[in-house]
GROMACS .gro file of C-alpha atoms in nm:
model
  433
    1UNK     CA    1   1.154   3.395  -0.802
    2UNK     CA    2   1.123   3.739  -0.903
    3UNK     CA    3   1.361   3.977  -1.063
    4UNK     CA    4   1.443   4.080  -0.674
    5UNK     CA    5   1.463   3.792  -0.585
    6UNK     CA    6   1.191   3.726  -0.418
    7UNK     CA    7   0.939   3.438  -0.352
    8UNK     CA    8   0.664   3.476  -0.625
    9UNK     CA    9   0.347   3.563  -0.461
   10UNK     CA   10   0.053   3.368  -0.615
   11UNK     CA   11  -0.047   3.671  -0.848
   12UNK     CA   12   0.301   3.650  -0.989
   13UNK     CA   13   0.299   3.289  -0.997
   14UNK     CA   14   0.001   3.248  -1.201
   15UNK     CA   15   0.114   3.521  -1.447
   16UNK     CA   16   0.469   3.374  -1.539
   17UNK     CA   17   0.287   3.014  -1.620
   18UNK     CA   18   0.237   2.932  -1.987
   19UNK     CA   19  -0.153   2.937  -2.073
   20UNK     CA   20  -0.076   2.483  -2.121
   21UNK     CA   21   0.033   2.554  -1.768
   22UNK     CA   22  -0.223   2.697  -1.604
   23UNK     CA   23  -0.469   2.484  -1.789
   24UNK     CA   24  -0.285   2.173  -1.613
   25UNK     CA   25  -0.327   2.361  -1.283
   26UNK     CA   26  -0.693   2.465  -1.309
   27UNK     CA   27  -0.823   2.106  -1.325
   28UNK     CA   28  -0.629   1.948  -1.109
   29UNK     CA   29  -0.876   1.914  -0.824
   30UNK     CA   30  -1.119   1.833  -0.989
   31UNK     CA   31  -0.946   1.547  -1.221
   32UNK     CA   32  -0.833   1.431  -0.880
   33UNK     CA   33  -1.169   1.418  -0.670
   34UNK     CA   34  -1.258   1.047  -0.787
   35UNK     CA   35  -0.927   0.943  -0.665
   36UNK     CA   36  -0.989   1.082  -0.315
   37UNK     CA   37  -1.337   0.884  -0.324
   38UNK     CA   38  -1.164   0.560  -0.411
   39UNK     CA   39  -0.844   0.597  -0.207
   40UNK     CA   40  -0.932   0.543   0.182
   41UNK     CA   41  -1.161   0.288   0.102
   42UNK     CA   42  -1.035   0.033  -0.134
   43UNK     CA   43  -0.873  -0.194   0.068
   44UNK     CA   44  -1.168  -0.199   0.322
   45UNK     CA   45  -1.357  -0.267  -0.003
   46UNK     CA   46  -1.169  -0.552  -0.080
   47UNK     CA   47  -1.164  -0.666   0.290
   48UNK     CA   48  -1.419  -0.577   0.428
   49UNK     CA   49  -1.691  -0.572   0.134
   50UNK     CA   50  -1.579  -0.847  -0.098
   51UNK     CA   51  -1.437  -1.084   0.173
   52UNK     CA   52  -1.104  -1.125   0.078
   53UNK     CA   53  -0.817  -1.199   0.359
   54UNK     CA   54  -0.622  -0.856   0.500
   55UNK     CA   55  -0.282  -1.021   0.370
   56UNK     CA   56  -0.470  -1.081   0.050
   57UNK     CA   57  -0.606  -0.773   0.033
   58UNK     CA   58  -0.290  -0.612   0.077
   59UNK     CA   59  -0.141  -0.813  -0.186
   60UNK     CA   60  -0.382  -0.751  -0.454
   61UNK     CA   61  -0.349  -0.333  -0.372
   62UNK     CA   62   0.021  -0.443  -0.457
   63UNK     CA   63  -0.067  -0.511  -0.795
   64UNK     CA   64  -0.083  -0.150  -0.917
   65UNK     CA   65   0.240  -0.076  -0.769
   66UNK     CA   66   0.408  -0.418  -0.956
   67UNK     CA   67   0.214  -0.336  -1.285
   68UNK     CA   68   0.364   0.039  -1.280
   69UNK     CA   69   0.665  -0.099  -1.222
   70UNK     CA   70   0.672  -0.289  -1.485
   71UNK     CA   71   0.537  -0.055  -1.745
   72UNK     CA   72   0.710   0.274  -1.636
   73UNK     CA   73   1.049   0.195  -1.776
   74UNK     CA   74   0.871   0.141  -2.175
   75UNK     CA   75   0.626   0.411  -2.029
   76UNK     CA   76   0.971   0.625  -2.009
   77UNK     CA   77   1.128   0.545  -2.334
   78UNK     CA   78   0.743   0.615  -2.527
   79UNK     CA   79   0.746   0.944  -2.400
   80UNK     CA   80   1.119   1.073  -2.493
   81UNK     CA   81   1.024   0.882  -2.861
   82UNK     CA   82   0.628   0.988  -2.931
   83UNK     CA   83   0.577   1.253  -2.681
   84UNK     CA   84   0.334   1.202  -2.337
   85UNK     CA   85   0.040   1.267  -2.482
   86UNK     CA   86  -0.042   0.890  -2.683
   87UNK     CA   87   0.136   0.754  -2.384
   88UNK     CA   88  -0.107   0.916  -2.095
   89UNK     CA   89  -0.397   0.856  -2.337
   90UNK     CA   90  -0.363   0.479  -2.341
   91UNK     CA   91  -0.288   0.489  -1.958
   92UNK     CA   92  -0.603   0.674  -1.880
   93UNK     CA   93  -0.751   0.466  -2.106
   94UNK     CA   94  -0.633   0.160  -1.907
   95UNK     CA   95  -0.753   0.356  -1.539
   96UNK     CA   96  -1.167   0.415  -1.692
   97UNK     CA   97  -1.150   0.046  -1.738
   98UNK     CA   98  -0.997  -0.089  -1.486
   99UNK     CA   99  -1.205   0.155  -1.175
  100UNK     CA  100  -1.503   0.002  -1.386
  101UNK     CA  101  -1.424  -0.317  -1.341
  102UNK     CA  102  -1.330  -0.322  -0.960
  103UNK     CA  103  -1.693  -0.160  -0.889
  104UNK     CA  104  -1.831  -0.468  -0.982
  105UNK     CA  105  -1.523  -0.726  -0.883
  106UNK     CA  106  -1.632  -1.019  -0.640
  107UNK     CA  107  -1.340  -1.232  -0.658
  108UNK     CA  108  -0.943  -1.196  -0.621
  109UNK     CA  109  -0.899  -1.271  -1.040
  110UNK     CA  110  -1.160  -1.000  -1.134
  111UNK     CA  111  -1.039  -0.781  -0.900
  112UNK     CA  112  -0.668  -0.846  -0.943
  113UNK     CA  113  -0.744  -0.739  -1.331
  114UNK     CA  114  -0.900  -0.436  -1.286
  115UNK     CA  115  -0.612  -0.334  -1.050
  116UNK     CA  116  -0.349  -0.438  -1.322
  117UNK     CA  117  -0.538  -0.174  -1.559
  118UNK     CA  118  -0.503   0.062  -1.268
  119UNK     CA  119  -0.112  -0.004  -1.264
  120UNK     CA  120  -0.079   0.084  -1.596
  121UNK     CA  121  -0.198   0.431  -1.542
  122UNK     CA  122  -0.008   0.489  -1.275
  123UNK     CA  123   0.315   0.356  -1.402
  124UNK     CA  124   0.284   0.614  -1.715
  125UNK     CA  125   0.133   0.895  -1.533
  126UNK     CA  126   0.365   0.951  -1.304
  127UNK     CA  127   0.626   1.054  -1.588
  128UNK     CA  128   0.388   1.143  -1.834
  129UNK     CA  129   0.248   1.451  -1.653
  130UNK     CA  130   0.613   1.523  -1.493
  131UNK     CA  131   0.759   1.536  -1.869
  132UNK     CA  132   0.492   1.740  -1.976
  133UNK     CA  133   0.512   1.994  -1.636
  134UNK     CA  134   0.876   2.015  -1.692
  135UNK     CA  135   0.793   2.097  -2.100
  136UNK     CA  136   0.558   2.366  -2.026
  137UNK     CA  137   0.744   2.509  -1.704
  138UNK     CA  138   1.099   2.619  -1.668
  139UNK     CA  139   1.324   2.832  -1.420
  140UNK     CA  140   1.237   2.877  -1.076
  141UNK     CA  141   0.889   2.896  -1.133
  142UNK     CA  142   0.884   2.510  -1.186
  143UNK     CA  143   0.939   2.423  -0.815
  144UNK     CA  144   0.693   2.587  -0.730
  145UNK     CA  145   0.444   2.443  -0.966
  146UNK     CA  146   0.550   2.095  -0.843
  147UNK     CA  147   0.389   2.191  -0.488
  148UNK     CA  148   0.111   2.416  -0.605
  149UNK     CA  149   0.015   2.134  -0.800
  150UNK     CA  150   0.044   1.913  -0.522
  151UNK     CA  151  -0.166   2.082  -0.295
  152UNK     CA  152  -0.418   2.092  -0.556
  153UNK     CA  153  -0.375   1.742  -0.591
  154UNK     CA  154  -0.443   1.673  -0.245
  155UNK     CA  155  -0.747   1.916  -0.226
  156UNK     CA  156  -0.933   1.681  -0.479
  157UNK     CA  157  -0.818   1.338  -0.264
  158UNK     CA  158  -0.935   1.524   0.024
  159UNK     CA  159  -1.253   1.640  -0.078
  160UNK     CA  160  -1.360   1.299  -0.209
  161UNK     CA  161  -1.190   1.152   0.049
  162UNK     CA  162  -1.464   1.363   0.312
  163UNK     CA  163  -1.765   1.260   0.049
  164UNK     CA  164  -1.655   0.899   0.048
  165UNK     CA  165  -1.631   0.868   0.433
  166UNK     CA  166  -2.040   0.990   0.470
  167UNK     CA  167  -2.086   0.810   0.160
  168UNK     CA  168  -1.988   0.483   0.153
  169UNK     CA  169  -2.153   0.173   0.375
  170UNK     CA  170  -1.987  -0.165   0.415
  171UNK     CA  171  -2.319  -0.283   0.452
  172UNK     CA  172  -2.387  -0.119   0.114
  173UNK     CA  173  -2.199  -0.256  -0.184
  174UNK     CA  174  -2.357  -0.019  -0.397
  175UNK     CA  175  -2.265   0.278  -0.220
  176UNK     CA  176  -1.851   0.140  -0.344
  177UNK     CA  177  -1.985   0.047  -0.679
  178UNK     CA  178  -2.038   0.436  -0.705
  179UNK     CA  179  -1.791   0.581  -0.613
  180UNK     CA  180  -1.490   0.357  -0.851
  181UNK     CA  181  -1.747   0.433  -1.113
  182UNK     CA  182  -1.696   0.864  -1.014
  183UNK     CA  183  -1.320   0.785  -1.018
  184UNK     CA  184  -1.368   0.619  -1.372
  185UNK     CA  185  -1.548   0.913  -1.529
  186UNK     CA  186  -1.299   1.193  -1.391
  187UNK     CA  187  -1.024   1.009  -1.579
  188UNK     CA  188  -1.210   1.203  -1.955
  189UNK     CA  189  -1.130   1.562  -1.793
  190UNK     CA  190  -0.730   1.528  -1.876
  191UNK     CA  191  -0.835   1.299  -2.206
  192UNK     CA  192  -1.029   1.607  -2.264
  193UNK     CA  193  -0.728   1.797  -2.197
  194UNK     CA  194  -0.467   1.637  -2.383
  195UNK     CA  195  -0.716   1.609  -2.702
  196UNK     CA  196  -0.768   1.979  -2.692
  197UNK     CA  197  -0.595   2.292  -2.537
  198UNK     CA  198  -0.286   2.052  -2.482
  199UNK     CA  199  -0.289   1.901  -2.839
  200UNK     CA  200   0.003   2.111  -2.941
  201UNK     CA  201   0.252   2.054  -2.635
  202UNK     CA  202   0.574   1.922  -2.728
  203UNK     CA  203   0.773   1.664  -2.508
  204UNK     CA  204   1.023   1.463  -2.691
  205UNK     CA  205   1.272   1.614  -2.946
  206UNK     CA  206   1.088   1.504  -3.312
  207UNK     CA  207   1.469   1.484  -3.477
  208UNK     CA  208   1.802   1.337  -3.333
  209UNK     CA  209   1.957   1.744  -3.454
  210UNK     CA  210   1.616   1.879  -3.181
  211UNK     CA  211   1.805   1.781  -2.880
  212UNK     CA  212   2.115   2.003  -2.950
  213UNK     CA  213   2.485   1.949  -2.917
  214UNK     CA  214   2.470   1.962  -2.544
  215UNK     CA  215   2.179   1.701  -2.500
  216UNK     CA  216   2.388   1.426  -2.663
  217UNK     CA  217   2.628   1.479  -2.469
  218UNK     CA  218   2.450   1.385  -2.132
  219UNK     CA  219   2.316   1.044  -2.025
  220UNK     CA  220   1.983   0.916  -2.265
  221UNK     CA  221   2.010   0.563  -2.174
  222UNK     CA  222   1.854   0.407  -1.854
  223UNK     CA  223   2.165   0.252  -1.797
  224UNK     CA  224   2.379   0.559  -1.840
  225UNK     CA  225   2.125   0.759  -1.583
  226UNK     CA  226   2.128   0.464  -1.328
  227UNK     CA  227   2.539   0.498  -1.365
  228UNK     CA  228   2.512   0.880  -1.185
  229UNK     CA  229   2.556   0.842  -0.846
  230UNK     CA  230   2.305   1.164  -0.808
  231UNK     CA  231   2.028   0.922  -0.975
  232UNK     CA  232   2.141   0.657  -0.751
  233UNK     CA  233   2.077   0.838  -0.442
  234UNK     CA  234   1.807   1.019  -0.489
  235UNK     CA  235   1.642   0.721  -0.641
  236UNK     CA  236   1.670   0.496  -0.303
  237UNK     CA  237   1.525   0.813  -0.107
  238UNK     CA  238   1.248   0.845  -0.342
  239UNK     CA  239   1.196   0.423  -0.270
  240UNK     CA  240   1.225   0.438   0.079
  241UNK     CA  241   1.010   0.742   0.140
  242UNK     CA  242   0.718   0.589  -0.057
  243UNK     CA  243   0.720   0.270   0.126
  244UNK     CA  244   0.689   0.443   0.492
  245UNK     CA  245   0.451   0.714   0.304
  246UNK     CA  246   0.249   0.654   0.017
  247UNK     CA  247   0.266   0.291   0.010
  248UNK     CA  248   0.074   0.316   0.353
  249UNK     CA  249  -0.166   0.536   0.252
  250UNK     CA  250  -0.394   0.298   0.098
  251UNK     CA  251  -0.328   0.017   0.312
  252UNK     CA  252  -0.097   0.016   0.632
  253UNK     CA  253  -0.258   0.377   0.762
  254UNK     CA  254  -0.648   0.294   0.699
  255UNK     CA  255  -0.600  -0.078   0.821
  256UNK     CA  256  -0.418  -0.002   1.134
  257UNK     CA  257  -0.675   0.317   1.193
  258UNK     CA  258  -0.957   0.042   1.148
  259UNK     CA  259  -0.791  -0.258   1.290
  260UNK     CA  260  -0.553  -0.190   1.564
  261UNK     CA  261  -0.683   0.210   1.616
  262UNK     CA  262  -1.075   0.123   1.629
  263UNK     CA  263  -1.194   0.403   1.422
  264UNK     CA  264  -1.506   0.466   1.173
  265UNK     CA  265  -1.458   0.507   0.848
  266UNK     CA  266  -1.603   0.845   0.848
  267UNK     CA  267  -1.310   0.918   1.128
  268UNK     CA  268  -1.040   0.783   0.825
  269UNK     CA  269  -1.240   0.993   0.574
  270UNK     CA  270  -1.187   1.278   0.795
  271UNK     CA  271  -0.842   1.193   0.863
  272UNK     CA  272  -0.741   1.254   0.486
  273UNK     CA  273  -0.954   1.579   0.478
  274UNK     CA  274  -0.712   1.682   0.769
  275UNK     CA  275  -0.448   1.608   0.542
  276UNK     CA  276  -0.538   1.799   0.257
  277UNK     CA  277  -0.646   2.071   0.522
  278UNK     CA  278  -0.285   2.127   0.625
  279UNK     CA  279  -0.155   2.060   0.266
  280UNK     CA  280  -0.382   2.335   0.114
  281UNK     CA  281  -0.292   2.583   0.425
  282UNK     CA  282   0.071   2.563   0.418
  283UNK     CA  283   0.217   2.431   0.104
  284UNK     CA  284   0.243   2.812  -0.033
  285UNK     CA  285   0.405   2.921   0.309
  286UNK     CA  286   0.666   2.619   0.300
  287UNK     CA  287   0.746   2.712  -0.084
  288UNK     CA  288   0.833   3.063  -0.001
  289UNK     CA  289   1.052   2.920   0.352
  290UNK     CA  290   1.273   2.628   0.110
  291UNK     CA  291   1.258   2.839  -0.191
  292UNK     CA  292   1.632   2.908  -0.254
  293UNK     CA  293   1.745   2.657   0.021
  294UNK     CA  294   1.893   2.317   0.004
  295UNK     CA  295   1.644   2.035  -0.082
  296UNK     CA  296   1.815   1.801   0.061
  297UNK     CA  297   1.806   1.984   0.435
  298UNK     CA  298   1.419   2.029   0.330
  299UNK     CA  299   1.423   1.617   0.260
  300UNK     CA  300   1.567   1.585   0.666
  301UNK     CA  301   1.322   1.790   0.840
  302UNK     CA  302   1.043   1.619   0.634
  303UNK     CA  303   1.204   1.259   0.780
  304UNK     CA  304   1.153   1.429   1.068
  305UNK     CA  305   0.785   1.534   1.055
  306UNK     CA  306   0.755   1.159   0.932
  307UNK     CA  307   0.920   1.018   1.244
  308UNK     CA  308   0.687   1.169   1.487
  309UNK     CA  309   0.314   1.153   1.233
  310UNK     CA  310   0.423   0.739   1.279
  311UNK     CA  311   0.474   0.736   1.650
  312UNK     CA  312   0.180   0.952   1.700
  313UNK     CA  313  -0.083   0.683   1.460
  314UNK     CA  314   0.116   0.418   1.705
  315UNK     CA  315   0.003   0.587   2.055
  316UNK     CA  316  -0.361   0.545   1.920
  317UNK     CA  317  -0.351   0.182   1.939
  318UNK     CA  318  -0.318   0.158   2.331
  319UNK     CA  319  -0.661   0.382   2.347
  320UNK     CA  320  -0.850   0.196   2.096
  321UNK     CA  321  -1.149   0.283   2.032
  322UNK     CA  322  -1.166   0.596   2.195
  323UNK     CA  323  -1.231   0.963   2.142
  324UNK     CA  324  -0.878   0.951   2.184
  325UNK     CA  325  -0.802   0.771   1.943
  326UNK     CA  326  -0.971   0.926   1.710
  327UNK     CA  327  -0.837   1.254   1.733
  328UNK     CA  328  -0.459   1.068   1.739
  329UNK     CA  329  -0.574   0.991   1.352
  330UNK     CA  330  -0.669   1.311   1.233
  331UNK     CA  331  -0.321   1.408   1.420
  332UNK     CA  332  -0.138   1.139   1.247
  333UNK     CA  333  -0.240   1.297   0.943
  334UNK     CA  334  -0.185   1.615   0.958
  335UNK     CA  335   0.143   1.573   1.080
  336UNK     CA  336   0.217   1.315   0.818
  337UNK     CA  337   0.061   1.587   0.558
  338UNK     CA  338   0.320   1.841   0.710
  339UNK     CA  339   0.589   1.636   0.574
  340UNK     CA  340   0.473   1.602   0.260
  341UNK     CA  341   0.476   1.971   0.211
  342UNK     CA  342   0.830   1.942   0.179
  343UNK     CA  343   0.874   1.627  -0.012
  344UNK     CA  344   0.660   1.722  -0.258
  345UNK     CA  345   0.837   2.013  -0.435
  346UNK     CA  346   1.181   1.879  -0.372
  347UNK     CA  347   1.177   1.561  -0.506
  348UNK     CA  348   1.059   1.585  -0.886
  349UNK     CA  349   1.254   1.913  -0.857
  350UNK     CA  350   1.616   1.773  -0.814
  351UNK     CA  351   1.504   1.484  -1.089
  352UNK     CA  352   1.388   1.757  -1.356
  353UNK     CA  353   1.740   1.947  -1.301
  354UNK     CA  354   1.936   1.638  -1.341
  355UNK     CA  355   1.737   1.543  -1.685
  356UNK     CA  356   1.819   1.653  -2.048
  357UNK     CA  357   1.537   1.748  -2.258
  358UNK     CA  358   1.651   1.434  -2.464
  359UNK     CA  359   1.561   1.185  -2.183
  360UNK     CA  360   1.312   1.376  -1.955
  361UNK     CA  361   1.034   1.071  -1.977
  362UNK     CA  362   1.350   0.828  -1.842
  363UNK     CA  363   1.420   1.026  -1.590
  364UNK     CA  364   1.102   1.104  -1.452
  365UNK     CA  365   1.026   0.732  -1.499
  366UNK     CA  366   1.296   0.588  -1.276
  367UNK     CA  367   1.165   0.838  -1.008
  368UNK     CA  368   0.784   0.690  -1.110
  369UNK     CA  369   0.957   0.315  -1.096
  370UNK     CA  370   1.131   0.452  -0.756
  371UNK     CA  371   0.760   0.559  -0.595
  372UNK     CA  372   0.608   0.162  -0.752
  373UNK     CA  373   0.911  -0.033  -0.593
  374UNK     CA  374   0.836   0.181  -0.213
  375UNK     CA  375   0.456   0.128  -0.316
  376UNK     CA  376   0.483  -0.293  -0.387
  377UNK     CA  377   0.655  -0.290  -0.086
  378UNK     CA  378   0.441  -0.102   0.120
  379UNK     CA  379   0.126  -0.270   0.113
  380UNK     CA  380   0.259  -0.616   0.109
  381UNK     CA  381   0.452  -0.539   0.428
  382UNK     CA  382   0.129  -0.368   0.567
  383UNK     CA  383  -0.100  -0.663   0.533
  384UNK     CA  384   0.147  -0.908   0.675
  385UNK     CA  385   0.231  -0.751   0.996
  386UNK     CA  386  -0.089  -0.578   1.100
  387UNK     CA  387  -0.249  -0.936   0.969
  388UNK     CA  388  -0.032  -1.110   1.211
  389UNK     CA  389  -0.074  -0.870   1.493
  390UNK     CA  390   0.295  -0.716   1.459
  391UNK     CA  391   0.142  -0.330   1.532
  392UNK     CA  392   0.455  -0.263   1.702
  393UNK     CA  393   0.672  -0.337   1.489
  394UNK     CA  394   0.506  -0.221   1.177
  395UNK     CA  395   0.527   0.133   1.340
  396UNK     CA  396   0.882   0.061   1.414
  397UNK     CA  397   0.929  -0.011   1.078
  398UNK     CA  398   0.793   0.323   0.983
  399UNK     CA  399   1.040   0.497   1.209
  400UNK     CA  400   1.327   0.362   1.090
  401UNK     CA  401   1.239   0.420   0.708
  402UNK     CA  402   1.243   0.792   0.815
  403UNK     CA  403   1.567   0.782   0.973
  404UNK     CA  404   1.695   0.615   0.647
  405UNK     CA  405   1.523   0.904   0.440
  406UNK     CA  406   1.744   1.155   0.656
  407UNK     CA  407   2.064   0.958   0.606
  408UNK     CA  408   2.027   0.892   0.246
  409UNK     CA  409   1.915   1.269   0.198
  410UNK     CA  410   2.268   1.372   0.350
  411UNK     CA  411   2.467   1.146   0.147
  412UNK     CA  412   2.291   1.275  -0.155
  413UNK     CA  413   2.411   1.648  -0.062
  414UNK     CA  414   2.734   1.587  -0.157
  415UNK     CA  415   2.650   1.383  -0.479
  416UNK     CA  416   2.442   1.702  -0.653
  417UNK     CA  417   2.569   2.026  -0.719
  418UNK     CA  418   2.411   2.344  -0.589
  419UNK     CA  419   2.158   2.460  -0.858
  420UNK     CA  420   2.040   2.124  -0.852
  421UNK     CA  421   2.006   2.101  -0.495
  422UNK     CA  422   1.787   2.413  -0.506
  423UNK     CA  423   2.074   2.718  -0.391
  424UNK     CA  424   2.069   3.036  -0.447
  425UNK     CA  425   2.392   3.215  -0.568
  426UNK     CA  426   2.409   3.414  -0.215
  427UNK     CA  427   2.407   3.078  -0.012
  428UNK     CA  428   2.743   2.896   0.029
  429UNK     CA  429   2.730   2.511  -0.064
  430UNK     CA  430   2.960   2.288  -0.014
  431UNK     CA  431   3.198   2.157  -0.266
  432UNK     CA  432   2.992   1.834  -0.480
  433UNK     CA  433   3.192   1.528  -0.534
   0.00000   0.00000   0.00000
């Protein structure tokens, strides 16, 4: 906000960041368009290119999330000890080889390794880039950063996502070799970063004395953050909303849109250029409507949004096939990317305010092992209902995870004060516990 009190405008917004933060900001879409090229498509690749079973398929997508999982927490403690740069280099590091390897993967081993590299990434990036976003951007501007960054995210998936769906050919391994070889190269624009105008960016107190009196004080261990019922809470909601959302992204929403729904793939490469659409649109206008609200009312409507995207990508399947259809995907989407407008900036938000300087990589890391667990958990259960024919009740599984979100988002209000649920000092709140 302003000195008024006001919403920044994007002028404004751009002018308070740090110059580290707007170099972060400025790349974002493109760092991310080899993602989007990769991330409709790789579980048809594995399915529907290399052979391998649905349930197997699904299984082996699983493998990022389990790897993450398992390297986030040490991911965590690195960062708070060296700093996220050497920590995001070796990650990134692990994602050039592992996208390499998949292009050229045709069995379950090869490709299960190359997916483990994958994981590794993704279990340090995930608080690796949060620690150093929180570093570089403070006050209220860093909510908004969160979903401007987000929506730039997004408008590299979704570009590459559009490029992918006239580009790629099941009939035409090649044309998948490509494009996890794109998604490899990308991966040197934030190495580029980090080794240069980011080189000097600071994210883990050098001395015990750096953290100040206050900092030792709060909560450094994983065990001592897991004891605050805030963390708690807002942990499970961060778990359950990946599995109905993310964790479907790559598997349960493109194999039911292909299996059950009957669509093309260009229709599913659309579909996540619909979602970046609305993402890219609106994200600004839903920052300026929750800006000074409470996140965790944000967190309900978004359940919401989620509830009816689900039921919508369920009605498709009883037109399969169909024009119909079709356009029930692209709605599924951009209802689902609706939602996410509001998840987005909350989320990382009410983790950042709850973390010391001290232990910002831990924090952000239990919300990164948080988004693996929903992720594991996602795919898996993807592949074996849609592979068993259970399309009902894998939607109904969907709608009930966003019911949870909205109860767990409730019971987290009264578990987090105020400023950390996002208030401003002219809105009443009730009392915290």
């Amino acid at each position: 906000m302003d000195e008024n009190g006001s919403v920044l405008g994007i002028r404004s917004f751009w002018a308070a960041l740090p110059v580290e933060g707007r170099w972060l900001l400025s790349t974002v879409a493109i760092q991310t368009l080899g993602r989007g090229l990769t991330l409709p498509f790789t579980i048809i690749y594995l399915h529907e290119v290399r052979g391998f079973d649905l349930a197997l398929s699904g299984t082996l997508m699983a493998l990022i999330a389990v790897t993450g999982l398992v390297v986030t927490g040490p991911g965590g403690a690195l960062i708070d000890r060296f700093g996220a740069k050497p920590v995001l280099l070796a990650g990134l590091t692990a994602m050039i080889a592992g996208c390499t390897l998949l292009a050229f993967a045709t069995d379950p081993v090869t490709a299960g390794v190359a997916l483990v590299l994958i994981g590794v990434n993704f279990g340090v990036s995930w608080p690796g880039f949060n620690a150093l976003i929180a570093s570089v951007v403070e006050g209220e501007v860093r909510q908004q950063y969160f979903g401007i960054n987000f929506a730039l995210v997004n408008l590299g998936i979704g570009v590459g996502g559009i490029v992918g769906g006239f580009f790629v050919d099941v009939h035409e391994p090649a044309t998948f070799v490509a494009i996890f070889l794109v998604d490899a190269a990308t991966s040197l624009i934030p190495m580029a970063l980090l080794l240069g105008p980011l080189r000097h960016v600071r994210t883990h107190a050098e001395h015990e004395d750096d953290a100040g009196e206050a900092s030792d004080k709060a909560p450094s261990t994983y065990l001592e953050i897991l004891r605050q019922p805030a963390v708690l809470w807002i942990t499970l909601l961060t778990f359950v909303a990946m599995f109905i959302g993310y964790g479907q992204m790559e598997a349960g929403f493109p194999a039911f849109a292909r299996q059950v729904s009957g669509v093309s793939t260009q229709t599913i490469g659309f579909a996540f250029a619909v979602n970046t659409a609305v993402i890219v649109l609106v994200q600004f206008l839903v920052l300026k409507v929750i800006t000074g609200k409470r996140r965790t009312r944000v967190m309900q409507v978004m359940a919401l949004t989620w509830a009816v995207s689900w039921l919508v990508l369920g009605a498709t399947g009883l037109v399969p096939d169909t024009v119909v259809a079709a356009i029930g995907v692209l709605a599924f989407m951009g209802v689902f990317a609706f939602g996410e407008t509001m998840l987005q900036p909350t989320v990382p938000a009410v983790y950042n305010d709850l973390a010391s300087d001290r232990a910002r990589g831990r924090y952000n890391a239990i919300n990164a092992a948080a988004f693996q667990g929903g992720a594991i958990t996602g795919p898996v259960a993807a592949g074996l209902l849609l592979g068993h024919g259970l399309d009902a009740w894998f939607i109904a599984a969907m709608v009930a995870g966003c019911v949870a979100i909205a109860v767990l988002a409730l019971a987290l209000e009264r578990r987090i004060s105020p400023k950390v649920n996002g208030v401003t000092a002219s809105e009443p709140e009730p009392a915290t516990e």
